[in-house]
Short mmCIF file of C-alpha atoms in Angstrom, two decimals:
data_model
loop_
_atom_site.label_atom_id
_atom_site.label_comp_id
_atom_site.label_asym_id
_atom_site.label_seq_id
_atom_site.Cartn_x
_atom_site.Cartn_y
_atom_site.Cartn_z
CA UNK Q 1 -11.05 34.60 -0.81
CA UNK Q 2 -9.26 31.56 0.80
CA UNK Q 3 -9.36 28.64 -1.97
CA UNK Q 4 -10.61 25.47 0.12
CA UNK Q 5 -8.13 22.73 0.91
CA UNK Q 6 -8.25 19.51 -0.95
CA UNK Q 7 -8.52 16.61 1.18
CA UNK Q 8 -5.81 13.96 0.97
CA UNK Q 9 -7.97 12.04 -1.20
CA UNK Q 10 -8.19 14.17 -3.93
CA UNK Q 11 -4.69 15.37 -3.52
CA UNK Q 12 -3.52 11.81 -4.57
CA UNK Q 13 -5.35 11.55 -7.34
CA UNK Q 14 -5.08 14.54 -8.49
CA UNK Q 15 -1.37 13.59 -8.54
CA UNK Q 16 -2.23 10.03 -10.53
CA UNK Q 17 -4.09 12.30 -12.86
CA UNK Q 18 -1.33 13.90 -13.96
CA UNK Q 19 1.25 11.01 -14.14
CA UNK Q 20 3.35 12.10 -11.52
CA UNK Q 21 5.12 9.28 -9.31
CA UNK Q 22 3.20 8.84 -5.75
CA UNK Q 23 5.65 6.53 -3.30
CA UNK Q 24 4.02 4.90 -0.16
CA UNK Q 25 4.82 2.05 1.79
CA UNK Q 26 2.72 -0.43 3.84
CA UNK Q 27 1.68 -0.28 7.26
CA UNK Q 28 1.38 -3.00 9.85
CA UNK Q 29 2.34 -2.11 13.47
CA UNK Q 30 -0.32 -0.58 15.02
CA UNK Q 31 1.50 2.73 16.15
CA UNK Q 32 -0.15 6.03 15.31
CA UNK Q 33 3.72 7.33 15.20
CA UNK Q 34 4.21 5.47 11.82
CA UNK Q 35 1.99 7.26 9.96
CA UNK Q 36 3.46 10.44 11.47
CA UNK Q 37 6.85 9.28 10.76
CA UNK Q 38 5.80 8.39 7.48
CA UNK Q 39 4.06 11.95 6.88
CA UNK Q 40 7.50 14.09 8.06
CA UNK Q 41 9.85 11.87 6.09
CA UNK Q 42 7.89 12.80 2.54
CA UNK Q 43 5.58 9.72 1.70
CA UNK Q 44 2.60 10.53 -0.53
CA UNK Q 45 0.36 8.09 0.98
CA UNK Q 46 0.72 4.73 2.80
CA UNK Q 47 -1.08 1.65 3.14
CA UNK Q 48 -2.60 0.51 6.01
CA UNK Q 49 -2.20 -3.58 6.27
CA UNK Q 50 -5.24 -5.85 7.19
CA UNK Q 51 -4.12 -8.30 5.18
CA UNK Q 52 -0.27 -9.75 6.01
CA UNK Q 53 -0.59 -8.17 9.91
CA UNK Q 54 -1.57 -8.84 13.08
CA UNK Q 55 -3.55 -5.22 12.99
CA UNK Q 56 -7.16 -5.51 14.75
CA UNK Q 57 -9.70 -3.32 13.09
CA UNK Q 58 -9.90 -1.14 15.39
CA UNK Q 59 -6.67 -0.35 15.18
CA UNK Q 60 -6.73 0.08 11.69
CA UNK Q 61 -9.09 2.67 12.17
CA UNK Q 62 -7.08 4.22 14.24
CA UNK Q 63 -4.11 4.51 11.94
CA UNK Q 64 -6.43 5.82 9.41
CA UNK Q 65 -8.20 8.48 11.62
CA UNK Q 66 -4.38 9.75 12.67
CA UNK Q 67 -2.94 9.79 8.87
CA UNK Q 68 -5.87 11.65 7.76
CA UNK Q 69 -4.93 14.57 10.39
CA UNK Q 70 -1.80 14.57 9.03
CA UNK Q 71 -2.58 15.37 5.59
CA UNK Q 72 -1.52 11.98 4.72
CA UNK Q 73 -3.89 9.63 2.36
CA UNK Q 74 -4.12 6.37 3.83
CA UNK Q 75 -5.48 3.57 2.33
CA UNK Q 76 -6.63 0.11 3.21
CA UNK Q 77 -5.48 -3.25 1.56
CA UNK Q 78 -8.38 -6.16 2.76
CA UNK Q 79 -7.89 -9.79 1.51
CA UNK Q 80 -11.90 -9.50 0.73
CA UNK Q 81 -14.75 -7.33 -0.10
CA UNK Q 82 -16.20 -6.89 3.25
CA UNK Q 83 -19.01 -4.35 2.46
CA UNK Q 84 -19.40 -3.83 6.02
CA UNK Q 85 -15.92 -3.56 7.13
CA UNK Q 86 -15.06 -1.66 4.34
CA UNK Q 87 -18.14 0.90 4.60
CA UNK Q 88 -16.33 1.43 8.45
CA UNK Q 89 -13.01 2.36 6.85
CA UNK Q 90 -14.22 4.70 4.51
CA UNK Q 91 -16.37 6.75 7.38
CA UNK Q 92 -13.49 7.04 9.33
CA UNK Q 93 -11.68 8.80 6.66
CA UNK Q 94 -9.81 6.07 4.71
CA UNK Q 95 -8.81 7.22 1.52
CA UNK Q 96 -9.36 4.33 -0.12
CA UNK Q 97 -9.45 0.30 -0.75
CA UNK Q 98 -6.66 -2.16 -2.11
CA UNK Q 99 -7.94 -5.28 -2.58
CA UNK Q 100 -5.73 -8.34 -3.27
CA UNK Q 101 -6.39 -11.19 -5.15
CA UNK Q 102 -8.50 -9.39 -8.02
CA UNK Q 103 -8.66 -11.60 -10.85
CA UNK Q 104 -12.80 -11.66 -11.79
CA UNK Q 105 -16.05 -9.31 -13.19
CA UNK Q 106 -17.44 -10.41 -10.25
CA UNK Q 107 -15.26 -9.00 -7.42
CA UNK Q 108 -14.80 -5.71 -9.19
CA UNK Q 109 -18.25 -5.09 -9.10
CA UNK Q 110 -18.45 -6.09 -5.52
CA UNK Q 111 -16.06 -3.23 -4.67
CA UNK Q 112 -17.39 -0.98 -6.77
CA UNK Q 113 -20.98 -1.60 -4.61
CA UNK Q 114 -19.15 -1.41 -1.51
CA UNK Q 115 -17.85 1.98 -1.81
CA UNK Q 116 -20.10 3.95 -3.78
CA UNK Q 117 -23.15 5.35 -2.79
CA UNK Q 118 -26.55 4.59 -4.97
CA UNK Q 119 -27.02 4.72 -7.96
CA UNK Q 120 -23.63 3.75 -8.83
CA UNK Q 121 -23.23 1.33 -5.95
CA UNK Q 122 -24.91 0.08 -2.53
CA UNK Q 123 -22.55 1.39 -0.11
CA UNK Q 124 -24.87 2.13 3.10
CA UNK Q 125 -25.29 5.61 4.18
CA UNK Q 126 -24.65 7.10 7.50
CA UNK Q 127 -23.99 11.03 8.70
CA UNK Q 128 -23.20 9.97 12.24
CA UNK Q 129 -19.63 9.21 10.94
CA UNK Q 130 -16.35 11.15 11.04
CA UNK Q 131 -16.16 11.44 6.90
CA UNK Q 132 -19.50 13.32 7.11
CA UNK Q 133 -18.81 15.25 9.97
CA UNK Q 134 -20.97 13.93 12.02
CA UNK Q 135 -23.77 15.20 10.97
CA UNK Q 136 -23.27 18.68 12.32
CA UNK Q 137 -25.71 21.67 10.46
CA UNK Q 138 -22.18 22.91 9.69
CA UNK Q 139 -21.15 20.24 7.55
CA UNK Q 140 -23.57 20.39 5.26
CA UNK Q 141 -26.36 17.75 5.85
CA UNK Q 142 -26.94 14.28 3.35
CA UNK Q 143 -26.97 16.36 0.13
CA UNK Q 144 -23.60 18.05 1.06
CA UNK Q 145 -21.80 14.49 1.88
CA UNK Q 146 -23.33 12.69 -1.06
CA UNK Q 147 -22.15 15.47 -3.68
CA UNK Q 148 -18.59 15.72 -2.21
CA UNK Q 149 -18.32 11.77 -2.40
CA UNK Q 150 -19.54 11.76 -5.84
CA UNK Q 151 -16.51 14.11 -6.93
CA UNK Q 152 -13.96 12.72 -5.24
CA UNK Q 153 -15.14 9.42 -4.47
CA UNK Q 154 -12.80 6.52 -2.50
CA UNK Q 155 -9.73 5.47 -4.47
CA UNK Q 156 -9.88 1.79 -5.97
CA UNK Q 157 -6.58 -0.13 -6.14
CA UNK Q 158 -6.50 -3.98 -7.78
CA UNK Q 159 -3.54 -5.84 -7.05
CA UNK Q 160 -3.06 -7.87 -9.91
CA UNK Q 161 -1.48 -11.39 -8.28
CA UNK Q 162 -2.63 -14.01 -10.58
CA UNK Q 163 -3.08 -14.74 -14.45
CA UNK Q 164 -6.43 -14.36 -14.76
CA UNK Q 165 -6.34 -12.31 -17.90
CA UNK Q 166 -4.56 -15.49 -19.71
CA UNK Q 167 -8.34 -17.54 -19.35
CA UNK Q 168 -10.94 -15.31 -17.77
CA UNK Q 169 -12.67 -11.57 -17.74
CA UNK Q 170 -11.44 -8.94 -19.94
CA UNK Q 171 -9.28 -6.11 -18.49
CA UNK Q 172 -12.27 -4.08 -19.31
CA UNK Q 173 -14.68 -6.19 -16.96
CA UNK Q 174 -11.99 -6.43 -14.42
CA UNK Q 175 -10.05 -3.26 -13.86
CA UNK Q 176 -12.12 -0.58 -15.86
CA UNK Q 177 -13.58 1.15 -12.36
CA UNK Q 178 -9.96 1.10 -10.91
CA UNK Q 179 -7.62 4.42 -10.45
CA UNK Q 180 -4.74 1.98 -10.11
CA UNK Q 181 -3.82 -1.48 -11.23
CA UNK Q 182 -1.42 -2.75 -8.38
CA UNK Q 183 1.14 -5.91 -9.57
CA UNK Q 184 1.84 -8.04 -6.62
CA UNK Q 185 4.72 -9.31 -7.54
CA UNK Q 186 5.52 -12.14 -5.09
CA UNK Q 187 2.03 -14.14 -5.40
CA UNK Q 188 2.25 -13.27 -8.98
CA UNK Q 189 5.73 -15.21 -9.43
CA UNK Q 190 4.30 -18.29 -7.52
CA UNK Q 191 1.06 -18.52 -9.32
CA UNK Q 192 2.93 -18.52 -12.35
CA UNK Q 193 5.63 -20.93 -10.64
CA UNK Q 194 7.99 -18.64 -12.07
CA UNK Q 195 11.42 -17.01 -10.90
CA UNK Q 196 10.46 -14.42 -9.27
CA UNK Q 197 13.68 -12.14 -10.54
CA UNK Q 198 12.83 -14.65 -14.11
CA UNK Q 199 12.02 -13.31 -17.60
CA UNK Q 200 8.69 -15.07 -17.40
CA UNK Q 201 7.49 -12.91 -14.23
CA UNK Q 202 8.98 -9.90 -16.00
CA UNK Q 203 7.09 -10.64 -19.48
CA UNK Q 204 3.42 -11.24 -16.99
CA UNK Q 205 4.33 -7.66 -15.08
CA UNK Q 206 4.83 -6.36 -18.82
CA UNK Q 207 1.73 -7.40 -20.27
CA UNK Q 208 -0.40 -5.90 -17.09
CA UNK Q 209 1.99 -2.47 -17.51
CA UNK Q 210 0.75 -2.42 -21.32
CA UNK Q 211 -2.87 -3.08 -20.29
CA UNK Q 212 -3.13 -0.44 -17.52
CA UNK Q 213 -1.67 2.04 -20.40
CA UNK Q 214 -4.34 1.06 -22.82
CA UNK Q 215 -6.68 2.01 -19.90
CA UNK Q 216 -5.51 5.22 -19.00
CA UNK Q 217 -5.16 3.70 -15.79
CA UNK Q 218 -2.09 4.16 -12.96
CA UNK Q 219 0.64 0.98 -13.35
CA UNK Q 220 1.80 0.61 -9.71
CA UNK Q 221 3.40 -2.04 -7.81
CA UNK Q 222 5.57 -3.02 -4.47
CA UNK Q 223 9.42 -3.22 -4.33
CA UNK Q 224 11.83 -3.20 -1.36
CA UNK Q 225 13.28 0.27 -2.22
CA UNK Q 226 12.40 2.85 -4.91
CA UNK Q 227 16.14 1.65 -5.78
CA UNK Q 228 14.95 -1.27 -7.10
CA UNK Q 229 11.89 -0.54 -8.80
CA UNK Q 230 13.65 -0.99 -12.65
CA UNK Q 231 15.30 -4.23 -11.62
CA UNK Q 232 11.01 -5.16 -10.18
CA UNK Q 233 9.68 -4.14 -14.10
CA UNK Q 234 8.43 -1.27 -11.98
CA UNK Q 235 10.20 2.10 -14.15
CA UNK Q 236 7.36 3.41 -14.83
CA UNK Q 237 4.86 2.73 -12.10
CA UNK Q 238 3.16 5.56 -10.63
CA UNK Q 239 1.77 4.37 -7.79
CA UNK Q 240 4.93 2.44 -6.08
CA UNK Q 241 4.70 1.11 -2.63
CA UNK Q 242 8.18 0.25 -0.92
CA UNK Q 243 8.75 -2.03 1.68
CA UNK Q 244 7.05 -1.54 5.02
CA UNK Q 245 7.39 -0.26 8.67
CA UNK Q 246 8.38 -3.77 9.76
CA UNK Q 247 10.99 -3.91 6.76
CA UNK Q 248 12.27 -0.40 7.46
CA UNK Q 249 12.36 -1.10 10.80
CA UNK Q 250 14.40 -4.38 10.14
CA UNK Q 251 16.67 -2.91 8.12
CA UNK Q 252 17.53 -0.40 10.25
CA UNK Q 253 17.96 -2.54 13.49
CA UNK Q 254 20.23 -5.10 11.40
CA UNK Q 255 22.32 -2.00 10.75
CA UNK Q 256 22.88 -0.42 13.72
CA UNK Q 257 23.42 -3.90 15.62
CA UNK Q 258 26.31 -3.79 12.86
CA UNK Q 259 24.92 -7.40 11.11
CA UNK Q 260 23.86 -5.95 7.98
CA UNK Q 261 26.98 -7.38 6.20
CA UNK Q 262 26.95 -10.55 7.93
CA UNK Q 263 24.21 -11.60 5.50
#
């Protein structure tokens, strides 16, 4: 008997389950090659951009639809919970949400309700969709999709980008429904109005390490190159997202025009 295959979904959590490292990097151009590129070159997962891009929704969607066949778990960072916009991600197979800027009770529970279906959230409900097959008889009908979004429901990432914990919620409050607790380093450093290579960044990026622990859940964070992660206060992150296509790309241009060391 053929064991079914896991989706891409589970596959990454799975793999933050059992604490090994999952490297991705963000996505902004809106070329269905990246994500290929991406895929062949050995990323775990990447991160499709509607927050620092110029990418239109729709092709977002389409970035997500074209990871997902192949094999590769994208998610989605939005600026905002968009219940909506979000609910059209997830249908067309993202893998799940990283939302920026979490710092309250409030917006955790918002996300929470925006992708998971009732009773533990208000996430509307829809078979005509690609993530429930469509509604073909062979996919199972509403009681199929429900259960199989119940087990391996969307992935929730908070990046972590102010101080919040210094004054408001509790970690608990804030980041208990999260599989990963994302530090975003550079908003981080200028909320603080701190170095952003300083000890006080480092000591902030320390504290939300030790808090994630005390959670049991996945430390991650961005850096320019896995190279770098120690010198970022990111050893031990598990969920690391480095660079993006536009900084790859960069990099790579500035090198073969030969300018890379005129810097």
């Amino acid at each position: 008997m053929t064991t079914p295959q896991r989706s891409p979904r589970a596959r990454l959590r799975a793999a933050l389950a059992e604490g090994t490292r999952v490297t991705g990097t963000f996505v902004k151009l809106p070329a269905p090659d990246v994500v290929e590129v991406c895929a062949l070159a050995g990323f775990d997962f990447v991160v499709v951009d509607l927050e620092h891009s110029t990418l239109t929704e729709a092709e977002a969607i389409g970035l997500v639809r074209h990871a997902e066949r192949c094999g590769l778990p994208a998610l989605v960072r939005v600026p905002e919970v968009d219940a909506p916009l979000i609910c059209r991600l997830l249908e067309n197979g993202a893998a799940g949400i990283q939302l920026s800027m979490l710092g309250s009770a409030a917006q955790a529970r918002a996300l929470v309700r925006a992708t998971r279906f009732a009773p533990d959230g208000a996430r509307s409900v829809s078979l005509a969709n690609r993530a429930a097959g469509f509604g073909l008889r062979s996919s199972g009908g509403l009681a199929a999709f429900l259960a199989a979004e119940r087990a391996d429901p969307p992935l929730l990432v908070g990046q972590i980008e102010t101080p919040w914990w210094r004054g408001g919620d509790s970690w608990d409050a804030v980041t208990s429904e999260l599989d990963v607790v994302f530090v975003g380093g550079t908003d981080l450093a200028v909320s603080l109005g701190a170095d952003p290579g300083g000890a006080e960044l480092r000591a902030a990026v320390t504290e939300i390490e030790k808090a994630a622990g005390r959670q049991g859940i996945a430390f991650g964070g961005w850096v320019p190159s896995i190279a770098a992660a120690e010198g970022h206060g990111m050893a031990a992150a598990r969920y690391l997202v480095t660079g993006s296509d536009l900084q790859i790309l960069a990099a790579g241009l500035e090198a073969a025009a030969g300018r890379e060391g005129n810097r």
